[in-house]
Amino acid sequence: MSAKSVDIHNKRYSRFMFVLVILFATFAGMLMQTSLGTALPTLMDDFHINLATAQEATTWFLLANGIMIPVSAYLSTKFPTKKLYIFAFGLLLVGQFISYSAPVTNWTWFLIGRIIQAISVGITMPLMQVVLVYIFPAEKRGAAMGLSGLVIGMAPAIGPTLSGWILDSSHSFASFTLSNSWRSIFLLPMAVIALTFLLSFIFLRDVIPNQPVHLDFRSLVQSTLGFGLFLWGLTNVANANYGGWTDMTHVIIPGAVGIFFIIIFLWHQLEMRHPFLDIRVFAVKQFSVTTVLISLSMMAMIGIEMMLPTYLQQLRGLSPLSSGLTLLPGALLIGIMSPIAGAVYDRSGAKRLARVGFLILLIATIPFLFFGLNTPRDFITVFYSLRMFGIAMVMMPLTASAMSALPKEKAADGTASNNTVRQVLTAMVVSLLSSVTQNIANTNAPVASLKQQNIFEFGQRTLDASLKGFHVSFAISLFFALLGLILAGMLHSGKVIEQDPDLLDEKGGN
């Protein structure tokens, strides 16, 4: 144990066990962000819902997650680290059990569990990054953020694969899983969370200095209404029961009202002496650019991750396990490469890594535009893995660079701001791609009368229509990669050192 491993009460603790507990618990929580992607067809069958409604399992998760992340800066500053983690882990366990036990006649009950899970992850994920900033020295920041890449990058990537394996295997244990195989997806994360919840009482410590900050109720209401309504409007875009982007009641009005509250929330933060969320961190160019680039990498990753399992199962007829195994090498690769990329950042900085990473991501996405009904699975696996390799080279170095561009005492605000932008944009992408894929498929669908005349041709045209929708979604992900490659040139050259005077001068000093 390092001699520097002492908490804010000057008591020694095991930094290794501390990090291990929070990594495993946060990993189990982040798995739930994408693990249901492979299970969407199963959920559609069991709950008797369409694709757009099933997608709410992800969009509502992102919505609640996006609401909570701005609050995380206040929570991590106000409350002791250990108590906050114990509360969040307990909440995550409750949320997972609610979704696990939801009757197939009550989709709303399932979503309530998802929302509770998202609230917990909205606390634990940004809190993990702040903790790593505090317990690791600046010269090891890249390697530390590389560890967080096992969670932020690998967990969403491996989620579809793991759930595919569980869905295929759970049929042998139908009685244990209440005769619904999708329930099995929650069992392993619940077991991990239960164990880490108990270990939290032993190994976690208070490592973030607390301050008697006052909860500004006005900021809390503005933040909740702003991000909540805006993201809610986005989730309604893909709902087949509504009118898409032009639906005034369910999309345009809540979206516009949400934007209004976000604007007055941001304005209020700038006026406050002690803001609820210090958005002045965006005045540092390096932090702002890295935040945008991290968001673009996540948007490009989620854009493929959420649509590819559905393409493999609905258009290619693969089982959940087969589609998951197709994605497994890429998921493992991002887990292997994230710590390595973080260590490389400690030596050379983020600019070169980001440029190469986005270039690889761009090149590896192009073949997705030409995927057909008979594209070899090995071909899909290779290019999906290349995409994950590029994302690993981008995400963790940029995260370390963003956190190092700010003074340590601004880590909570920086992490919350960074993750809020990322989650909002990710939610937008999920809604956009779901609606685009469905709308293009509907627009190009054959006329119903053809089914009576030639059922074979009707089926083929239906598949072709759906394929066009997926191609457009993949093209949007390609655009995000291209934009990231262009903007990477704006990064600071070399490694960013914490409280670098050149970077602080960009916002007028401390």
XYZ file of C-alpha atoms in Angstrom:
510
model
C 0.000 0.000 0.000
C 1.362 3.419 -0.941
C 2.407 5.764 1.828
C 0.199 8.379 0.189
C -2.910 6.213 0.542
C -4.548 8.199 3.298
C -8.065 9.583 3.326
C -9.170 13.098 4.238
C -9.193 12.049 7.900
C -5.505 11.103 7.560
C -6.286 7.389 7.973
C -4.528 4.783 5.865
C -6.490 2.611 3.446
C -5.903 0.170 0.587
C -6.048 2.186 -2.611
C -6.034 -1.068 -4.592
C -9.145 -2.424 -2.865
C -10.862 0.975 -2.971
C -10.400 1.219 -6.742
C -11.315 -2.450 -7.257
C -14.639 -2.068 -5.432
C -15.724 1.092 -7.261
C -14.608 -0.261 -10.646
C -16.589 -3.495 -10.281
C -19.698 -1.762 -8.944
C -19.685 1.015 -11.546
C -18.989 -1.554 -14.276
C -22.071 -3.523 -13.200
C -24.130 -0.334 -13.340
C -22.795 0.819 -16.709
C -23.479 -2.625 -18.177
C -27.163 -1.844 -17.851
C -26.841 1.120 -20.229
C -26.439 -1.068 -23.324
C -26.977 -4.672 -22.199
C -30.630 -4.553 -23.206
C -29.705 -3.711 -26.800
C -29.358 -7.396 -27.659
C -32.513 -8.163 -25.675
C -34.783 -5.714 -27.525
C -36.369 -8.396 -29.751
C -36.978 -10.556 -26.661
C -38.514 -7.632 -24.767
C -40.691 -6.821 -27.771
C -42.053 -10.373 -27.818
C -42.625 -10.722 -24.074
C -44.130 -7.265 -23.453
C -45.915 -7.170 -26.842
C -44.382 -3.827 -27.808
C -42.756 -2.441 -30.967
C -39.094 -1.485 -31.473
C -39.605 2.190 -30.675
C -41.296 1.382 -27.365
C -38.673 -1.227 -26.456
C -35.983 1.376 -27.147
C -37.382 3.337 -24.198
C -35.482 0.897 -21.975
C -32.350 2.695 -23.147
C -33.640 6.216 -23.762
C -35.277 6.541 -20.334
C -32.087 5.238 -18.752
C -30.126 7.959 -20.542
C -32.768 10.542 -19.616
C -32.605 9.888 -15.881
C -28.839 9.540 -16.070
C -28.590 12.903 -17.798
C -30.701 14.579 -15.105
C -28.604 13.209 -12.257
C -25.120 13.902 -13.559
C -25.302 17.715 -13.090
C -26.340 17.054 -9.482
C -23.313 14.801 -8.901
C -20.934 17.744 -8.413
C -23.048 18.996 -5.500
C -23.433 15.517 -4.012
C -19.712 14.650 -4.139
C -18.823 17.966 -2.503
C -21.561 17.915 0.132
C -21.579 14.292 1.305
C -18.805 11.926 2.480
C -17.507 9.712 -0.313
C -18.126 6.432 1.507
C -21.743 7.186 2.487
C -22.543 8.473 -0.990
C -21.213 5.309 -2.609
C -23.089 3.035 -0.184
C -26.332 4.892 -0.893
C -25.801 4.735 -4.667
C -24.911 1.035 -4.672
C -27.977 0.220 -2.589
C -30.164 2.256 -4.939
C -28.736 0.439 -7.956
C -29.521 -2.926 -6.384
C -33.135 -1.873 -5.768
C -33.553 -0.597 -9.327
C -32.182 -3.775 -10.833
C -34.506 -5.931 -8.752
C -37.546 -3.868 -9.777
C -36.810 -4.373 -13.481
C -35.969 -8.026 -12.908
C -39.290 -8.685 -11.197
C -41.472 -6.580 -13.542
C -44.533 -8.496 -14.850
C -44.729 -8.683 -18.646
C -48.076 -6.925 -18.486
C -46.522 -3.793 -16.976
C -43.877 -2.101 -19.144
C -44.048 1.014 -16.933
C -42.878 -0.971 -13.894
C -39.904 -2.188 -15.893
C -39.048 1.400 -16.872
C -39.282 2.585 -13.239
C -36.555 0.104 -12.367
C -34.467 1.370 -15.275
C -34.868 4.971 -14.093
C -33.746 4.081 -10.556
C -30.715 2.285 -11.989
C -29.888 5.347 -14.074
C -30.110 7.656 -11.049
C -27.543 5.492 -9.283
C -25.215 5.360 -12.284
C -25.622 9.134 -12.606
C -23.971 9.345 -9.185
C -21.396 6.557 -9.309
C -19.946 7.103 -12.776
C -18.893 10.776 -12.418
C -17.991 10.161 -8.768
C -15.550 7.453 -9.865
C -13.705 9.892 -12.125
C -13.482 12.530 -9.387
C -12.165 9.924 -6.927
C -9.450 8.861 -9.381
C -8.352 12.478 -9.761
C -7.963 12.797 -6.004
C -6.250 9.501 -5.178
C -3.768 9.404 -8.080
C -1.006 11.987 -8.672
C -1.104 14.103 -11.834
C 1.754 12.192 -13.499
C -0.319 8.988 -13.307
C -3.602 10.590 -14.372
C -3.631 8.917 -17.790
C -3.140 5.424 -16.363
C -5.826 6.108 -13.747
C -8.314 7.254 -16.373
C -7.345 4.184 -18.369
C -8.743 2.133 -15.499
C -11.963 4.095 -15.725
C -11.994 3.168 -19.408
C -12.663 -0.406 -18.338
C -15.980 0.969 -17.111
C -16.863 3.886 -19.379
C -15.698 2.200 -22.575
C -15.761 -1.551 -22.023
C -18.970 -1.894 -20.013
C -21.258 -0.374 -22.682
C -19.309 -2.279 -25.345
C -19.512 -5.685 -23.678
C -23.140 -5.259 -22.575
C -24.726 -6.566 -25.814
C -22.339 -9.535 -25.906
C -22.908 -10.534 -22.302
C -26.677 -10.243 -22.574
C -26.623 -12.267 -25.794
C -24.772 -15.089 -24.042
C -27.099 -14.902 -21.036
C -30.236 -14.917 -23.191
C -29.084 -17.963 -25.112
C -27.995 -19.831 -21.980
C -30.934 -18.920 -19.758
C -33.407 -21.143 -21.601
C -31.968 -24.063 -19.638
C -32.895 -22.296 -16.394
C -36.318 -20.980 -17.372
C -37.935 -21.882 -14.059
C -35.260 -19.993 -12.143
C -35.707 -16.899 -14.302
C -39.494 -16.865 -13.985
C -39.843 -18.277 -17.524
C -38.638 -15.033 -19.150
C -35.051 -15.202 -20.348
C -34.450 -11.454 -20.400
C -34.671 -11.450 -16.587
C -31.394 -13.371 -16.469
C -29.573 -10.253 -17.714
C -30.090 -8.638 -14.313
C -28.891 -11.564 -12.193
C -25.120 -11.218 -12.635
C -25.048 -7.421 -12.131
C -27.251 -7.791 -9.045
C -24.836 -10.352 -7.590
C -21.857 -8.068 -8.242
C -23.612 -5.040 -6.752
C -24.703 -6.984 -3.668
C -21.091 -8.084 -3.055
C -19.575 -4.641 -3.636
C -22.278 -3.081 -1.467
C -21.064 -5.222 1.439
C -17.390 -4.594 0.649
C -18.044 -0.840 0.582
C -18.447 -0.792 4.346
C -14.947 -2.266 4.692
C -12.788 -0.760 1.968
C -14.245 2.598 0.940
C -13.025 5.814 2.533
C -13.725 9.540 2.363
C -11.205 10.846 -0.176
C -12.927 13.949 -1.572
C -12.788 16.995 0.733
C -16.302 18.023 1.724
C -17.622 21.541 1.991
C -20.819 22.809 3.644
C -22.257 23.839 0.289
C -25.857 25.029 0.207
C -28.316 23.279 -2.065
C -29.633 25.942 -4.386
C -33.196 24.734 -4.881
C -33.720 27.087 -7.812
C -30.761 25.539 -9.677
C -31.954 22.028 -8.880
C -35.435 22.727 -10.274
C -34.070 24.465 -13.361
C -31.615 21.641 -14.034
C -34.189 18.895 -13.515
C -36.877 20.560 -15.626
C -34.441 21.641 -18.311
C -32.582 18.415 -18.922
C -35.594 16.280 -17.999
C -38.048 17.874 -20.441
C -35.483 18.186 -23.210
C -34.457 14.543 -22.965
C -38.063 13.439 -22.521
C -38.943 15.142 -25.783
C -36.109 13.243 -27.430
C -37.290 9.902 -26.086
C -40.723 10.553 -27.593
C -39.288 11.037 -31.074
C -38.859 7.314 -31.623
C -42.161 6.338 -30.002
C -44.428 4.895 -32.666
C -47.468 6.158 -30.758
C -46.456 9.769 -31.427
C -45.805 11.822 -34.540
C -41.997 11.874 -34.569
C -40.037 15.126 -34.754
C -43.113 17.137 -35.747
C -45.256 16.029 -32.780
C -46.090 19.315 -31.069
C -47.397 17.898 -27.766
C -44.866 15.184 -27.044
C -41.690 16.393 -28.802
C -41.549 20.054 -29.800
C -43.168 21.655 -26.722
C -41.284 19.637 -24.048
C -38.057 20.051 -26.036
C -38.493 23.811 -26.360
C -39.488 24.254 -22.706
C -36.515 22.116 -21.709
C -34.128 24.284 -23.721
C -35.627 27.374 -22.082
C -34.982 26.030 -18.582
C -31.472 24.890 -19.549
C -30.670 28.421 -20.735
C -31.904 30.093 -17.550
C -30.100 27.412 -15.501
C -26.813 28.184 -17.256
C -27.380 31.928 -16.883
C -28.119 31.508 -13.177
C -24.902 29.515 -12.663
C -22.850 32.324 -14.172
C -24.454 34.834 -11.794
C -23.877 32.758 -8.647
C -20.795 33.232 -6.468
C -20.880 29.550 -5.516
C -22.677 27.864 -8.451
C -24.572 24.615 -8.195
C -22.576 23.498 -11.255
C -19.599 25.650 -12.219
C -19.904 25.823 -15.990
C -17.019 28.301 -16.105
C -14.819 25.244 -16.601
C -15.821 25.457 -20.272
C -13.856 28.701 -20.499
C -10.736 26.519 -20.616
C -10.323 25.702 -24.304
C -8.619 22.347 -23.712
C -11.452 21.194 -21.473
C -14.135 22.367 -23.911
C -12.539 20.751 -26.959
C -11.886 17.454 -25.173
C -15.482 17.390 -23.896
C -16.814 17.755 -27.444
C -14.446 15.101 -28.762
C -15.307 12.634 -25.978
C -18.983 13.172 -26.782
C -18.391 12.567 -30.485
C -16.525 9.317 -29.770
C -19.362 8.112 -27.529
C -21.988 9.134 -30.093
C -20.103 7.252 -32.803
C -19.772 4.202 -30.550
C -23.372 4.114 -29.290
C -24.676 4.797 -32.790
C -23.338 1.451 -33.982
C -23.667 -0.458 -30.705
C -27.387 0.159 -30.327
C -28.298 -0.598 -33.948
C -25.943 -3.457 -34.831
C -27.528 -6.145 -32.567
C -30.962 -5.355 -34.005
C -29.561 -5.549 -37.546
C -27.925 -8.904 -36.802
C -31.024 -10.417 -35.196
C -33.926 -8.972 -37.173
C -32.355 -8.798 -40.642
C -29.737 -11.547 -40.438
C -31.723 -13.931 -38.209
C -28.918 -14.461 -35.702
C -29.639 -15.545 -32.150
C -28.844 -13.172 -29.257
C -25.744 -15.259 -28.478
C -24.501 -15.247 -32.072
C -24.979 -11.498 -32.414
C -23.249 -10.976 -29.061
C -20.279 -13.146 -30.055
C -19.961 -11.125 -33.249
C -19.311 -8.054 -31.089
C -17.233 -9.742 -28.379
C -13.726 -9.192 -29.833
C -14.394 -5.468 -30.137
C -15.674 -5.277 -26.569
C -12.575 -7.061 -25.268
C -10.280 -4.911 -27.383
C -11.555 -1.644 -25.923
C -11.037 -3.067 -22.433
C -7.461 -4.080 -23.234
C -6.567 -0.878 -25.037
C -8.041 1.679 -22.618
C -5.363 1.264 -19.888
C -2.646 1.097 -22.573
C -3.899 4.283 -24.254
C -4.034 5.976 -20.848
C -0.420 5.021 -20.149
C 0.659 6.285 -23.583
C -1.074 9.585 -22.808
C 1.123 9.961 -19.711
C 4.114 10.044 -22.051
C 2.926 11.839 -25.177
C -0.386 13.630 -24.637
C -3.778 13.300 -26.297
C -3.598 15.150 -29.621
C -1.751 12.534 -31.656
C -3.693 9.664 -30.081
C -7.005 11.401 -30.798
C -6.127 12.055 -34.436
C -5.045 8.471 -35.082
C -8.007 7.106 -33.098
C -10.619 9.121 -34.990
C -8.957 8.243 -38.317
C -9.181 4.522 -37.498
C -12.779 5.008 -36.368
C -13.618 6.792 -39.618
C -12.032 4.182 -41.884
C -13.533 1.253 -39.955
C -17.054 2.733 -40.130
C -17.140 3.101 -43.941
C -17.756 -0.634 -44.610
C -20.879 -0.477 -42.418
C -22.533 1.588 -45.137
C -22.383 -1.439 -47.440
C -23.481 -4.191 -45.063
C -26.079 -6.405 -46.702
C -28.173 -9.428 -45.851
C -25.285 -11.807 -46.572
C -22.238 -9.899 -45.307
C -19.881 -12.411 -43.609
C -19.969 -12.254 -39.824
C -16.159 -12.302 -39.668
C -16.120 -9.178 -41.830
C -18.477 -7.431 -39.399
C -16.413 -8.549 -36.396
C -13.137 -7.249 -37.860
C -14.413 -3.762 -38.632
C -16.378 -3.507 -35.398
C -13.185 -4.385 -33.516
C -11.233 -1.765 -35.452
C -13.817 0.820 -34.451
C -13.399 -0.112 -30.797
C -9.629 0.110 -31.137
C -9.998 3.662 -32.435
C -12.449 4.624 -29.684
C -10.056 3.320 -27.010
C -7.288 5.501 -28.435
C -9.579 8.522 -28.208
C -11.676 8.248 -25.076
C -9.349 7.707 -22.105
C -6.521 10.022 -23.204
C -9.085 12.763 -23.815
C -10.720 12.153 -20.422
C -7.335 12.424 -18.680
C -6.538 15.550 -20.678
C -9.865 17.157 -19.771
C -9.417 16.528 -16.043
C -5.776 17.671 -16.087
C -6.769 20.946 -17.735
C -8.565 21.966 -14.527
C -7.393 22.523 -10.939
C -8.115 19.523 -8.732
C -10.755 21.386 -6.738
C -12.733 21.778 -9.977
C -12.676 18.044 -10.715
C -16.269 17.472 -9.563
C -17.626 20.357 -11.665
C -15.489 19.331 -14.637
C -16.573 15.700 -14.464
C -20.244 16.603 -14.055
C -20.137 19.107 -16.919
C -18.220 16.736 -19.183
C -20.550 13.809 -18.538
C -23.716 15.923 -18.779
C -22.810 17.032 -22.290
C -21.885 13.477 -23.240
C -25.090 11.954 -21.859
C -27.374 14.562 -23.434
C -25.776 14.118 -26.844
C -25.816 10.326 -26.492
C -29.537 10.408 -25.688
C -30.068 12.567 -28.769
C -28.226 10.025 -30.906
C -30.188 7.040 -29.586
C -33.485 8.829 -30.310
C -32.294 10.099 -33.676
C -31.071 6.750 -34.943
C -34.105 4.837 -33.675
C -36.498 7.235 -35.392
C -34.456 7.523 -38.588
C -34.137 3.761 -38.955
C -37.858 3.220 -38.347
C -38.997 6.098 -40.584
C -36.834 5.105 -43.538
C -37.950 1.501 -43.210
C -41.595 2.619 -43.166
C -41.109 5.012 -46.097
C -39.512 2.345 -48.277
C -41.788 -0.496 -47.173
C -43.746 -2.247 -49.958
C -47.459 -1.721 -50.331
C -49.614 -4.128 -48.324
C -51.308 -5.506 -51.437
C -48.002 -7.019 -52.605
C -48.173 -9.472 -49.706
C -51.196 -11.104 -51.287
C -49.737 -11.080 -54.800
C -46.177 -12.254 -54.070
C -45.335 -12.919 -50.438
C -41.670 -13.718 -51.243
C -41.115 -10.387 -52.992
C -42.986 -8.598 -50.200
C -40.647 -10.096 -47.603
C -37.542 -9.238 -49.626
C -38.614 -5.615 -50.121
C -39.418 -5.319 -46.435
C -35.904 -6.482 -45.551
C -34.393 -4.102 -48.115
C -36.376 -1.211 -46.637
C -35.125 -1.979 -43.141
C -31.565 -2.299 -44.442
C -31.760 1.204 -45.905
C -32.713 2.510 -42.483
C -29.691 0.874 -40.876
C -27.387 2.229 -43.583
C -28.493 5.778 -42.838
C -27.903 5.231 -39.113
C -24.413 3.924 -39.829
C -23.769 6.957 -42.066
C -24.656 9.288 -39.186
C -22.093 7.505 -37.013
C -19.558 7.983 -39.812
C -20.253 11.721 -39.749
C -19.496 11.864 -36.002
C -16.132 10.182 -36.611
C -15.285 12.611 -39.412
C -16.212 15.617 -37.279
C -14.065 14.280 -34.434
C -11.065 13.888 -36.745
C -11.412 17.508 -37.873
C -11.800 18.947 -34.359
C -8.909 16.896 -32.929
C -6.539 19.378 -34.563
C -7.640 21.975 -31.986
C -6.198 20.015 -29.071
C -3.246 21.194 -26.993
C 0.001 19.569 -28.173
C 1.778 17.307 -25.709
C 0.586 16.189 -22.299
C -1.609 18.546 -20.295
C -0.188 19.145 -16.826
C -2.618 19.882 -14.016
C -3.075 23.638 -13.604
C -0.928 24.329 -16.688
C -0.495 28.149 -16.625
C -1.076 28.400 -20.385
C -4.431 26.672 -20.039
C -5.502 28.641 -16.994
C -4.677 31.877 -18.789
C -7.326 30.959 -21.342
C -10.007 31.542 -18.712
C -8.363 34.445 -17.003
C -6.439 32.530 -14.336
C -7.752 31.105 -11.070
